Amino acid sequence: MADDKDVLRDVWFGRIPACFTLSPEETTEREAEPYYLLLPRVSYLTLVTDKVKKHFLRVMKAEDSTEMWFEYEGTPLKWHYPIGVLFDLHASNTALPWNVTVHFKNFPEHDLLHCTSNSVIEAHFMSCIKEADALKHKGQVINDMQKKDHKQLWMGLQNDKFDQFWAMNRKLMEYPTDEGGFRYIPFRMYQTMGERPFIQKLFRPVSPEGHTLTLGDLLKELFPAAICAEENPRPAALHVNPRCEWGNLQLALPPPSPPACLTTQPVTGTEISLSVPVLPW
Amino acid sequence: MKLLRVWNDMGMAGERNPASCYLDERTFRLCCQLFLQHSETIQDGWSWEQIKGTDEGFMKKTVLMPVKPSFLHKQHECSMQDENMVTDDVQANVEDETAGVQAVCEIHAVLRYEYHVLYSCSYQIPVLYFRASTLDGRPLSLEEVWSNVHPNYRQRLQQGPWDTLTQQEHPLLGQPFFMLHPCRTEEFMKPALDLAQAENKRMNYVVTWLSVVGPVVRLDVPLSYSTEVSAPD
């Protein structure tokens, strides 16, 4: 379990250096300098960019600003995806820092959810945790926790407190081996091609014959195009230690030859997100 | 949900195996097929949207809904307020504008509601998504949608812990929709299912479920669905 703790910490403290630039469409009273920030992979854009907002509002007229939103190379960034997923999806092939454009007007109503306060982020975060627990434990663990426990999960994320978060999260990551482990693995495979934002299916951690299944098995079943057969054998790192919770997985596979670049991004450890930018053939 | 207290009173007599509150995806699709057949018969406007290359899909219906003109202008003004931005000047401007517009618009405003019935594999139940806009395409804010929830349901919805009416990304289309949170479904479906089982009747899960959740967000489900639509085999 000791190595697992290291992996958990590495995941939690993962950072992406970003450079925020105000969109040239915004009208300012003075020139707007870009703002640099280290973004936590496990958090959400709107939760960690208060300073970005303050920085740009200083050079703008108050009446010119409505809800802040972000865009990367013309694509509005979905704040409700974990930052690490957004980066892996849109910019993992590019040099750092991640250049993000900041907007204060023309909110893209048809692309982005509104985020008018931190309680919206909290509700979304808790909703994800609840859904993941519905898959893992039929929701029994999350429903047995008290309101203050839920609050502790959120505060841990909001304030970047690993120990505070994991004190509660470890209950959600309990893996009852006598019952075959989690009922289903909570995962989403995000994609950038097509309308459908992600693939999410029921996937049991154990085969009908009783074999523990690996990440490779999951990918083979759901995204066979991304896993080439014999020509590009997957590295051994794909095998999952069955004792280890899926949330501990952190694999960064170097981009193989086209068509797919695969990175796995476990977020808080209660869910697993696979970012799969699929390049056209 | 207190809404179905009458169902609870009808008793959970007997210790027989409780009917499952959950719905597998295949049964969901079969229920929808039967639902859609009846919709066709009474011209209720529902259709099936298939996701290309899969056997997944959802039911969809668009409704035009008249509302009082003051509804829109008042709510739009409120929804523009943001913790950061509104100065006194802006507020005054907005009020002048709406006063002028209100004087002109005496006819009913019309809203466009689009309802989608999806299957959630995480919760193994159906979920209701919808989006709403004015006729000229302006999407309604959460506040406006809230205020269009029937007053009888509003207090119950606000009880949380995770607010039951929220903006969510549509899992198949990737666009912002509103969603009625599914975590309360078991509470009102269980008594209905137990009752049906006790009376040796088979019910169409989607019909029963939609008849309960639909009215909360102004979706009318005519009574004939309950009498005419059978359960899948």
Short mmCIF file of C-alpha atoms in Angstrom, two decimals:
data_model
loop_
_atom_site.label_atom_id
_atom_site.label_comp_id
_atom_site.label_asym_id
_atom_site.label_seq_id
_atom_site.Cartn_x
_atom_site.Cartn_y
_atom_site.Cartn_z
CA MET A 1 0.00 0.00 0.00
CA ALA A 2 3.04 2.26 0.49
CA ASP A 3 3.71 2.64 -3.24
CA ASP A 4 0.06 3.29 -3.80
CA LYS A 5 0.23 6.26 -1.43
CA ASP A 6 3.05 7.73 -3.49
CA VAL A 7 1.03 7.33 -6.65
CA LEU A 8 -1.96 8.94 -4.97
CA ARG A 9 0.17 11.91 -3.99
CA ASP A 10 1.68 12.19 -7.44
CA VAL A 11 -1.75 12.25 -8.98
CA TRP A 12 -3.10 14.77 -6.50
CA PHE A 13 -0.17 17.16 -6.80
CA GLY A 14 0.09 16.97 -10.57
CA ARG A 15 0.31 20.44 -12.04
CA ILE A 16 0.05 22.03 -15.47
CA PRO A 17 1.75 25.37 -16.08
CA ALA A 18 -0.66 27.67 -17.90
CA CYS A 19 -0.52 31.13 -19.39
CA PHE A 20 -3.79 33.06 -19.42
CA THR A 21 -4.19 35.77 -22.04
CA LEU A 22 -7.15 38.08 -22.41
CA SER A 23 -9.01 37.70 -25.67
CA PRO A 24 -8.25 40.57 -28.08
CA GLU A 25 -12.04 40.98 -28.47
CA GLU A 26 -12.31 42.28 -24.93
CA THR A 27 -12.10 46.02 -24.46
CA THR A 28 -9.65 47.19 -21.86
CA GLU A 29 -8.67 50.48 -20.35
CA ARG A 30 -5.04 49.46 -20.13
CA GLU A 31 -2.98 46.76 -21.69
CA ALA A 32 -3.62 43.34 -20.19
CA GLU A 33 -0.54 41.39 -19.22
CA PRO A 34 -0.78 37.60 -19.44
CA TYR A 35 -1.15 35.76 -16.16
CA TYR A 36 0.79 32.62 -15.32
CA LEU A 37 -0.54 29.93 -13.03
CA LEU A 38 0.20 26.34 -12.08
CA LEU A 39 -3.08 24.46 -12.45
CA PRO A 40 -3.86 21.39 -10.36
CA ARG A 41 -4.78 18.50 -12.65
CA VAL A 42 -7.43 17.19 -10.27
CA SER A 43 -9.33 20.45 -9.87
CA TYR A 44 -11.65 22.57 -11.99
CA LEU A 45 -10.81 25.70 -13.96
CA THR A 46 -13.42 27.92 -12.35
CA LEU A 47 -12.34 26.83 -8.88
CA VAL A 48 -8.70 27.83 -9.23
CA THR A 49 -8.80 30.97 -11.37
CA ASP A 50 -10.05 33.68 -9.01
CA LYS A 51 -6.70 35.38 -9.32
CA VAL A 52 -6.94 35.28 -13.09
CA LYS A 53 -10.33 36.97 -12.92
CA LYS A 54 -9.12 39.67 -10.56
CA HIS A 55 -6.04 40.27 -12.67
CA PHE A 56 -7.98 40.96 -15.86
CA LEU A 57 -10.89 42.78 -14.27
CA ARG A 58 -8.38 45.34 -13.05
CA VAL A 59 -7.81 46.51 -16.60
CA MET A 60 -11.42 46.34 -17.73
CA LYS A 61 -14.50 48.39 -17.10
CA ALA A 62 -16.79 46.61 -14.63
CA GLU A 63 -19.81 46.83 -16.90
CA ASP A 64 -17.97 45.07 -19.71
CA SER A 65 -17.60 41.83 -17.84
CA THR A 66 -20.05 39.04 -17.40
CA GLU A 67 -19.24 35.43 -16.59
CA MET A 68 -15.61 34.53 -17.25
CA TRP A 69 -14.98 31.63 -19.58
CA PHE A 70 -11.95 30.01 -21.18
CA GLU A 71 -11.07 28.92 -24.64
CA TYR A 72 -8.17 27.08 -26.23
CA GLU A 73 -7.53 27.55 -29.95
CA GLY A 74 -11.15 28.38 -30.61
CA THR A 75 -12.63 25.62 -28.46
CA PRO A 76 -14.52 26.71 -25.34
CA LEU A 77 -13.11 24.81 -22.37
CA LYS A 78 -15.65 22.86 -20.33
CA TRP A 79 -14.97 23.93 -16.78
CA HIS A 80 -16.82 20.90 -15.44
CA TYR A 81 -14.14 18.55 -16.76
CA PRO A 82 -11.08 18.12 -14.53
CA ILE A 83 -8.24 20.36 -15.67
CA GLY A 84 -5.99 17.40 -16.39
CA VAL A 85 -8.60 15.92 -18.71
CA LEU A 86 -9.00 19.22 -20.56
CA PHE A 87 -5.28 19.53 -21.06
CA ASP A 88 -4.86 15.92 -22.19
CA LEU A 89 -7.79 16.26 -24.56
CA HIS A 90 -6.83 19.52 -26.22
CA ALA A 91 -3.20 20.35 -25.67
CA SER A 92 -1.14 17.38 -24.60
CA ASN A 93 0.86 17.45 -27.82
CA THR A 94 1.87 21.08 -27.51
CA ALA A 95 4.69 22.77 -25.67
CA LEU A 96 4.14 24.16 -22.21
CA PRO A 97 2.91 26.49 -20.86
CA TRP A 98 -0.65 25.78 -21.89
CA ASN A 99 -1.89 28.97 -23.56
CA VAL A 100 -5.47 29.60 -22.53
CA THR A 101 -7.55 32.56 -23.70
CA VAL A 102 -9.81 34.33 -21.22
CA HIS A 103 -13.18 35.83 -22.16
CA PHE A 104 -15.67 37.96 -20.31
CA LYS A 105 -18.36 38.38 -22.92
CA ASN A 106 -20.31 36.38 -25.49
CA PHE A 107 -20.67 33.40 -23.20
CA PRO A 108 -21.11 30.35 -25.46
CA GLU A 109 -24.52 29.23 -24.20
CA HIS A 110 -24.66 26.24 -26.48
CA ASP A 111 -21.29 24.84 -25.42
CA LEU A 112 -20.65 25.61 -21.78
CA LEU A 113 -22.47 25.14 -18.53
CA HIS A 114 -22.83 28.26 -16.42
CA CYS A 115 -20.71 28.51 -13.31
CA THR A 116 -21.92 31.44 -11.31
CA SER A 117 -20.50 30.40 -7.94
CA ASN A 118 -18.43 27.78 -6.16
CA SER A 119 -21.55 26.00 -4.99
CA VAL A 120 -22.24 25.08 -8.61
CA ILE A 121 -18.81 23.44 -8.79
CA GLU A 122 -19.40 21.72 -5.47
CA ALA A 123 -22.75 20.33 -6.63
CA HIS A 124 -21.16 19.05 -9.82
CA PHE A 125 -18.22 17.50 -8.00
CA MET A 126 -20.45 15.75 -5.47
CA SER A 127 -22.70 14.55 -8.25
CA CYS A 128 -19.69 12.89 -9.95
CA ILE A 129 -18.62 11.27 -6.68
CA LYS A 130 -22.14 10.01 -6.13
CA GLU A 131 -22.38 8.56 -9.60
CA ALA A 132 -19.00 6.84 -9.23
CA ASP A 133 -20.17 5.34 -5.93
CA ALA A 134 -23.40 4.19 -7.52
CA LEU A 135 -21.23 2.16 -9.86
CA LYS A 136 -18.76 0.92 -7.24
CA HIS A 137 -20.96 0.24 -4.23
CA LYS A 138 -24.56 0.82 -5.39
CA GLY A 139 -24.24 4.16 -3.65
CA GLN A 140 -24.14 2.58 -0.20
CA VAL A 141 -20.89 4.16 0.93
CA ILE A 142 -21.71 7.72 -0.12
CA ASN A 143 -25.21 7.50 1.31
CA ASP A 144 -23.90 6.19 4.65
CA MET A 145 -21.52 9.11 4.95
CA GLN A 146 -22.68 12.16 6.84
CA LYS A 147 -23.14 15.60 5.39
CA LYS A 148 -19.98 16.79 7.12
CA ASP A 149 -18.03 13.97 5.46
CA HIS A 150 -19.26 15.10 2.05
CA LYS A 151 -18.25 18.62 2.97
CA GLN A 152 -14.80 17.40 3.92
CA LEU A 153 -14.33 15.84 0.50
CA TRP A 154 -15.22 19.10 -1.16
CA MET A 155 -13.14 21.26 1.18
CA GLY A 156 -10.18 18.96 0.65
CA LEU A 157 -10.39 19.54 -3.09
CA GLN A 158 -11.14 23.24 -2.82
CA ASN A 159 -8.25 23.93 -0.45
CA ASP A 160 -5.83 21.43 -1.98
CA LYS A 161 -5.61 19.36 1.19
CA PHE A 162 -4.56 15.82 0.26
CA ASP A 163 -4.87 14.31 3.74
CA GLN A 164 -8.21 15.92 4.46
CA PHE A 165 -9.57 14.67 1.14
CA TRP A 166 -8.23 11.13 1.39
CA ALA A 167 -9.37 10.68 4.97
CA MET A 168 -12.85 10.53 3.47
CA ASN A 169 -12.08 9.31 -0.01
CA ARG A 170 -10.47 6.10 1.23
CA LYS A 171 -13.94 4.94 2.31
CA LEU A 172 -15.12 5.42 -1.26
CA MET A 173 -12.11 3.54 -2.54
CA GLU A 174 -12.64 0.49 -0.35
CA TYR A 175 -12.46 -2.57 -2.50
CA PRO A 176 -14.37 -5.47 -0.93
CA THR A 177 -12.40 -8.37 -2.37
CA ASP A 178 -14.72 -10.98 -0.89
CA GLU A 179 -17.51 -9.59 -3.00
CA GLY A 180 -15.35 -9.41 -6.10
CA GLY A 181 -14.35 -5.81 -5.61
CA PHE A 182 -16.19 -2.85 -7.05
CA ARG A 183 -19.46 -3.71 -8.70
CA TYR A 184 -18.52 -1.72 -11.78
CA ILE A 185 -15.49 0.41 -12.54
CA PRO A 186 -16.38 4.11 -12.80
CA PHE A 187 -14.70 5.40 -15.91
CA ARG A 188 -15.23 7.73 -18.81
CA MET A 189 -13.37 7.80 -22.05
CA TYR A 190 -13.38 11.36 -23.34
CA GLN A 191 -13.03 12.02 -27.03
CA THR A 192 -12.80 15.06 -29.21
CA MET A 193 -14.25 13.70 -32.41
CA GLY A 194 -18.00 13.76 -32.96
CA GLU A 195 -20.88 14.99 -30.84
CA ARG A 196 -20.62 12.44 -28.10
CA PRO A 197 -18.38 13.87 -25.39
CA PHE A 198 -17.42 10.59 -23.74
CA ILE A 199 -18.02 6.90 -23.69
CA GLN A 200 -19.27 5.46 -20.45
CA LYS A 201 -20.33 1.84 -20.10
CA LEU A 202 -20.81 -0.72 -17.38
CA PHE A 203 -17.61 -2.66 -16.86
CA ARG A 204 -17.05 -5.28 -14.20
CA PRO A 205 -13.55 -5.60 -12.74
CA VAL A 206 -13.78 -9.38 -12.84
CA SER A 207 -14.61 -11.59 -15.83
CA PRO A 208 -17.43 -14.16 -15.64
CA GLU A 209 -14.72 -16.81 -15.20
CA GLY A 210 -13.31 -14.94 -12.24
CA HIS A 211 -10.22 -13.38 -13.78
CA THR A 212 -9.31 -9.88 -12.74
CA LEU A 213 -9.57 -7.63 -15.73
CA THR A 214 -7.05 -4.97 -16.62
CA LEU A 215 -7.16 -1.54 -18.16
CA GLY A 216 -6.06 -3.18 -21.37
CA ASP A 217 -9.12 -5.42 -21.31
CA LEU A 218 -11.34 -2.39 -20.85
CA LEU A 219 -9.74 -0.54 -23.72
CA LYS A 220 -9.83 -3.58 -25.96
CA GLU A 221 -13.54 -3.99 -25.36
CA LEU A 222 -14.54 -0.37 -25.71
CA PHE A 223 -12.00 1.29 -27.91
CA PRO A 224 -10.43 -1.39 -30.02
CA ALA A 225 -9.31 1.13 -32.64
CA ALA A 226 -7.02 2.75 -30.10
CA ILE A 227 -5.30 -0.48 -29.24
CA CYS A 228 -3.47 -1.74 -32.25
CA ALA A 229 -3.01 -5.46 -32.30
CA GLU A 230 0.37 -7.07 -32.68
CA GLU A 231 2.25 -4.32 -34.53
CA ASN A 232 2.18 -2.00 -31.53
CA PRO A 233 2.23 -4.14 -28.42
CA ARG A 234 1.10 -2.24 -25.36
CA PRO A 235 3.69 -1.87 -22.64
CA ALA A 236 3.41 -4.05 -19.53
CA ALA A 237 2.36 -0.98 -17.60
CA LEU A 238 -1.18 -1.62 -18.73
CA HIS A 239 -1.60 -4.47 -16.29
CA VAL A 240 -3.38 -3.33 -13.18
CA ASN A 241 -2.44 -4.66 -9.81
CA PRO A 242 -5.76 -6.18 -8.81
CA ARG A 243 -5.22 -5.23 -5.20
CA CYS A 244 -4.78 -1.65 -6.19
CA GLU A 245 -7.75 0.56 -6.68
CA TRP A 246 -8.29 1.73 -10.20
CA GLY A 247 -8.03 5.27 -9.00
CA ASN A 248 -4.36 4.72 -8.37
CA LEU A 249 -3.63 4.21 -11.99
CA GLN A 250 -1.40 6.75 -13.50
CA LEU A 251 -0.07 5.92 -16.87
CA ALA A 252 1.25 8.31 -19.38
CA LEU A 253 1.87 6.41 -22.54
CA PRO A 254 4.07 8.15 -25.04
CA PRO A 255 2.05 9.01 -28.12
CA PRO A 256 2.18 6.03 -30.43
CA SER A 257 2.02 6.37 -34.17
CA PRO A 258 -1.42 7.52 -35.34
CA PRO A 259 -4.32 7.20 -34.94
CA ALA A 260 -4.57 7.48 -31.20
CA CYS A 261 -2.81 9.12 -28.34
CA LEU A 262 -3.74 7.65 -25.04
CA THR A 263 -3.32 9.01 -21.59
CA THR A 264 -5.13 7.95 -18.49
CA GLN A 265 -5.96 10.56 -15.99
CA PRO A 266 -7.34 9.38 -12.71
CA VAL A 267 -8.65 12.46 -11.06
CA THR A 268 -9.58 12.34 -7.46
CA GLY A 269 -9.23 8.60 -7.24
CA THR A 270 -12.95 8.12 -7.12
CA GLU A 271 -13.24 8.11 -10.86
CA ILE A 272 -11.02 7.43 -13.73
CA SER A 273 -10.96 9.51 -16.87
CA LEU A 274 -9.30 8.41 -20.00
CA SER A 275 -8.58 11.16 -22.46
CA VAL A 276 -8.44 9.74 -25.91
CA PRO A 277 -7.89 12.33 -28.58
CA VAL A 278 -8.52 10.38 -31.73
CA LEU A 279 -6.71 11.74 -34.69
CA PRO A 280 -8.26 11.27 -38.13
CA TRP A 281 -6.80 8.39 -40.13
CA MET B 1 -40.96 12.26 -2.30
CA LYS B 2 -44.09 13.20 -0.41
CA LEU B 3 -45.82 13.40 -3.76
CA LEU B 4 -46.60 9.70 -3.65
CA ARG B 5 -47.68 9.39 -0.04
CA VAL B 6 -50.90 7.81 -1.29
CA TRP B 7 -48.86 4.98 -2.78
CA ASN B 8 -47.13 4.30 0.53
CA ASP B 9 -50.47 4.17 2.31
CA MET B 10 -51.67 1.42 0.00
CA GLY B 11 -49.34 -0.77 1.96
CA MET B 12 -46.31 -2.84 1.42
CA ALA B 13 -48.08 -5.90 2.75
CA GLY B 14 -46.39 -9.22 2.44
CA GLU B 15 -42.76 -10.07 2.44
CA ARG B 16 -42.53 -11.16 -1.16
CA ASN B 17 -39.51 -10.18 -3.18
CA PRO B 18 -39.76 -6.45 -3.74
CA ALA B 19 -39.90 -5.49 -7.36
CA SER B 20 -36.64 -4.07 -8.56
CA CYS B 21 -36.59 -0.28 -8.84
CA TYR B 22 -34.01 -0.63 -11.51
CA LEU B 23 -34.33 -0.98 -15.17
CA ASP B 24 -31.89 -2.66 -17.50
CA GLU B 25 -31.14 -0.95 -20.77
CA ARG B 26 -32.90 -3.48 -22.95
CA THR B 27 -36.12 -3.18 -20.95
CA PHE B 28 -35.78 0.60 -21.14
CA ARG B 29 -35.70 0.43 -24.94
CA LEU B 30 -38.67 -1.93 -25.05
CA CYS B 31 -40.68 0.33 -22.73
CA CYS B 32 -39.84 3.27 -24.98
CA GLN B 33 -40.93 1.40 -28.09
CA LEU B 34 -44.35 0.74 -26.57
CA PHE B 35 -44.52 4.32 -25.31
CA LEU B 36 -43.72 5.64 -28.77
CA GLN B 37 -46.36 3.48 -30.41
CA HIS B 38 -49.00 5.09 -28.24
CA SER B 39 -47.56 8.54 -28.83
CA GLU B 40 -47.97 7.91 -32.52
CA THR B 41 -51.60 6.89 -32.00
CA ILE B 42 -52.52 10.03 -30.10
CA GLN B 43 -50.13 12.27 -32.00
CA ASP B 44 -48.29 13.24 -28.86
CA GLY B 45 -45.11 14.18 -30.72
CA TRP B 46 -42.45 11.86 -29.25
CA SER B 47 -39.75 10.38 -31.45
CA TRP B 48 -36.77 8.08 -31.03
CA GLU B 49 -33.27 9.40 -31.70
CA GLN B 50 -30.81 6.62 -32.41
CA ILE B 51 -27.08 7.12 -31.85
CA LYS B 52 -25.40 6.13 -35.08
CA GLY B 53 -23.53 2.87 -34.96
CA THR B 54 -24.90 1.82 -31.58
CA ASP B 55 -28.10 0.40 -30.17
CA GLU B 56 -28.33 3.38 -27.85
CA GLY B 57 -30.79 6.16 -28.21
CA PHE B 58 -33.29 8.38 -26.45
CA MET B 59 -36.86 9.66 -26.73
CA LYS B 60 -37.38 13.26 -27.68
CA LYS B 61 -40.26 15.71 -27.78
CA THR B 62 -40.47 19.45 -28.42
CA VAL B 63 -43.24 21.54 -26.93
CA LEU B 64 -44.24 25.18 -27.39
CA MET B 65 -45.39 26.68 -24.14
CA PRO B 66 -47.09 30.05 -23.73
CA VAL B 67 -46.09 32.07 -20.69
CA LYS B 68 -46.92 35.55 -19.44
CA PRO B 69 -44.65 38.13 -21.07
CA SER B 70 -43.65 39.53 -17.67
CA PHE B 71 -42.20 36.10 -16.83
CA LEU B 72 -39.44 36.45 -19.37
CA HIS B 73 -38.43 40.04 -18.81
CA LYS B 74 -38.38 39.88 -15.07
CA GLN B 75 -36.41 36.66 -15.00
CA HIS B 76 -34.00 37.78 -17.67
CA GLU B 77 -33.20 40.85 -15.64
CA CYS B 78 -32.53 38.76 -12.56
CA SER B 79 -30.42 36.24 -14.39
CA MET B 80 -28.13 38.97 -15.66
CA GLN B 81 -27.01 39.75 -12.17
CA ASP B 82 -23.64 38.39 -11.34
CA GLU B 83 -21.55 38.70 -8.23
CA ASN B 84 -18.98 40.68 -10.15
CA MET B 85 -20.53 42.91 -12.53
CA VAL B 86 -23.67 44.88 -11.98
CA THR B 87 -23.19 48.54 -11.27
CA ASP B 88 -26.04 50.91 -10.60
CA ASP B 89 -25.79 52.30 -14.12
CA VAL B 90 -26.23 48.93 -15.71
CA GLN B 91 -29.17 48.05 -13.49
CA ALA B 92 -30.94 51.27 -14.40
CA ASN B 93 -30.41 50.67 -18.09
CA VAL B 94 -31.83 47.19 -17.89
CA GLU B 95 -34.91 48.43 -16.08
CA ASP B 96 -35.56 51.16 -18.66
CA GLU B 97 -35.22 48.67 -21.47
CA THR B 98 -37.58 46.13 -20.04
CA ALA B 99 -40.13 48.76 -19.08
CA GLY B 100 -40.21 49.89 -22.69
CA VAL B 101 -40.43 46.39 -24.03
CA GLN B 102 -43.11 45.34 -21.59
CA ALA B 103 -45.32 48.18 -22.72
CA VAL B 104 -45.11 46.88 -26.26
CA CYS B 105 -45.48 43.12 -25.65
CA GLU B 106 -48.98 42.44 -24.48
CA ILE B 107 -49.28 39.14 -26.30
CA HIS B 108 -48.19 35.89 -24.69
CA ALA B 109 -44.56 34.99 -25.00
CA VAL B 110 -43.82 31.49 -26.17
CA LEU B 111 -41.11 29.21 -24.85
CA ARG B 112 -39.72 26.19 -26.59
CA TYR B 113 -39.08 23.17 -24.36
CA GLU B 114 -37.27 20.15 -25.70
CA TYR B 115 -37.48 17.02 -23.54
CA HIS B 116 -35.17 14.02 -23.80
CA VAL B 117 -35.63 10.70 -22.01
CA LEU B 118 -32.29 8.97 -21.63
CA TYR B 119 -31.10 5.81 -19.94
CA SER B 120 -28.51 6.11 -17.17
CA CYS B 121 -26.36 3.02 -16.90
CA SER B 122 -24.83 4.32 -13.67
CA TYR B 123 -28.15 4.47 -11.86
CA GLN B 124 -29.95 1.95 -14.10
CA ILE B 125 -33.00 4.14 -14.48
CA PRO B 126 -34.33 6.61 -17.02
CA VAL B 127 -33.37 10.27 -16.64
CA LEU B 128 -35.17 13.36 -17.93
CA TYR B 129 -33.12 16.05 -19.66
CA PHE B 130 -34.58 19.18 -21.20
CA ARG B 131 -33.61 22.51 -22.63
CA ALA B 132 -35.66 25.62 -22.94
CA SER B 133 -35.38 28.73 -25.02
CA THR B 134 -37.35 31.69 -26.26
CA LEU B 135 -38.61 31.49 -29.82
CA ASP B 136 -35.72 33.60 -31.03
CA GLY B 137 -33.29 31.05 -29.66
CA ARG B 138 -32.16 32.61 -26.40
CA PRO B 139 -31.59 29.77 -23.92
CA LEU B 140 -33.37 30.15 -20.60
CA SER B 141 -31.29 30.51 -17.46
CA LEU B 142 -31.60 28.13 -14.55
CA GLU B 143 -33.48 30.83 -12.64
CA GLU B 144 -36.03 31.19 -15.42
CA VAL B 145 -36.49 27.45 -15.65
CA TRP B 146 -36.90 27.25 -11.86
CA SER B 147 -39.59 29.86 -11.90
CA ASN B 148 -41.44 27.80 -14.48
CA VAL B 149 -41.50 24.78 -12.20
CA HIS B 150 -44.96 24.27 -10.81
CA PRO B 151 -45.16 25.96 -7.38
CA ASN B 152 -46.28 22.67 -5.81
CA TYR B 153 -42.96 21.08 -6.62
CA ARG B 154 -40.60 23.94 -6.03
CA GLN B 155 -40.07 23.55 -2.32
CA ARG B 156 -39.44 19.84 -2.54
CA LEU B 157 -36.91 20.27 -5.32
CA GLN B 158 -34.97 22.80 -3.32
CA GLN B 159 -34.31 20.43 -0.46
CA GLY B 160 -31.12 19.00 -1.88
CA PRO B 161 -28.62 17.73 -0.77
CA TRP B 162 -27.69 17.90 -4.38
CA ASP B 163 -30.23 20.19 -6.00
CA THR B 164 -32.52 18.11 -8.11
CA LEU B 165 -32.77 20.51 -11.02
CA THR B 166 -29.39 21.47 -12.41
CA GLN B 167 -27.65 22.33 -15.62
CA GLN B 168 -25.76 19.31 -16.98
CA GLU B 169 -23.92 18.29 -20.09
CA HIS B 170 -26.09 16.00 -22.21
CA PRO B 171 -24.10 12.75 -22.18
CA LEU B 172 -24.84 11.92 -25.81
CA LEU B 173 -24.96 15.36 -27.45
CA GLY B 174 -22.38 17.17 -25.33
CA GLN B 175 -24.53 20.32 -25.00
CA PRO B 176 -25.88 22.10 -21.93
CA PHE B 177 -29.26 20.80 -20.82
CA PHE B 178 -31.20 20.86 -17.60
CA MET B 179 -31.62 17.60 -15.79
CA LEU B 180 -33.86 16.29 -13.08
CA HIS B 181 -31.52 14.49 -10.72
CA PRO B 182 -32.17 10.77 -10.67
CA CYS B 183 -31.26 10.03 -7.06
CA ARG B 184 -34.84 10.31 -5.83
CA THR B 185 -36.27 7.98 -8.46
CA GLU B 186 -36.14 4.91 -6.24
CA GLU B 187 -38.24 6.66 -3.60
CA PHE B 188 -41.26 7.10 -5.79
CA MET B 189 -40.83 4.16 -8.14
CA LYS B 190 -40.58 1.54 -5.41
CA PRO B 191 -44.09 2.00 -4.05
CA ALA B 192 -45.52 2.07 -7.56
CA LEU B 193 -43.69 -1.11 -8.52
CA ASP B 194 -44.63 -2.90 -5.30
CA LEU B 195 -48.24 -1.92 -5.80
CA ALA B 196 -48.29 -3.21 -9.35
CA GLN B 197 -46.72 -6.45 -8.23
CA ALA B 198 -49.19 -6.85 -5.37
CA GLU B 199 -52.04 -6.46 -7.83
CA ASN B 200 -50.39 -8.83 -10.27
CA LYS B 201 -50.19 -6.15 -12.91
CA ARG B 202 -47.16 -5.44 -15.02
CA MET B 203 -46.41 -1.82 -15.58
CA ASN B 204 -44.43 0.05 -18.14
CA TYR B 205 -41.61 1.58 -16.13
CA VAL B 206 -41.08 4.52 -18.46
CA VAL B 207 -44.78 5.44 -18.49
CA THR B 208 -45.04 5.38 -14.70
CA TRP B 209 -41.79 7.22 -14.19
CA LEU B 210 -42.45 9.94 -16.78
CA SER B 211 -45.98 10.48 -15.46
CA VAL B 212 -44.41 11.39 -12.12
CA VAL B 213 -41.41 13.49 -13.16
CA GLY B 214 -42.80 15.08 -16.31
CA PRO B 215 -45.34 17.42 -14.69
CA VAL B 216 -42.64 18.85 -12.42
CA VAL B 217 -41.10 20.49 -15.47
CA ARG B 218 -44.33 21.16 -17.32
CA LEU B 219 -44.29 18.02 -19.42
CA ASP B 220 -47.77 16.67 -19.83
CA VAL B 221 -48.20 12.90 -20.06
CA PRO B 222 -51.82 12.19 -21.02
CA LEU B 223 -53.61 9.66 -18.87
CA SER B 224 -54.15 7.31 -21.81
CA TYR B 225 -50.50 6.27 -21.55
CA SER B 226 -51.22 4.70 -18.19
CA THR B 227 -54.18 2.74 -19.46
CA GLU B 228 -53.17 1.92 -23.02
CA VAL B 229 -49.45 1.21 -22.89
CA SER B 230 -48.49 -2.28 -21.85
CA ALA B 231 -45.36 -3.54 -20.18
CA PRO B 232 -42.77 -5.25 -22.36
CA ASP B 233 -42.78 -9.04 -22.29
#
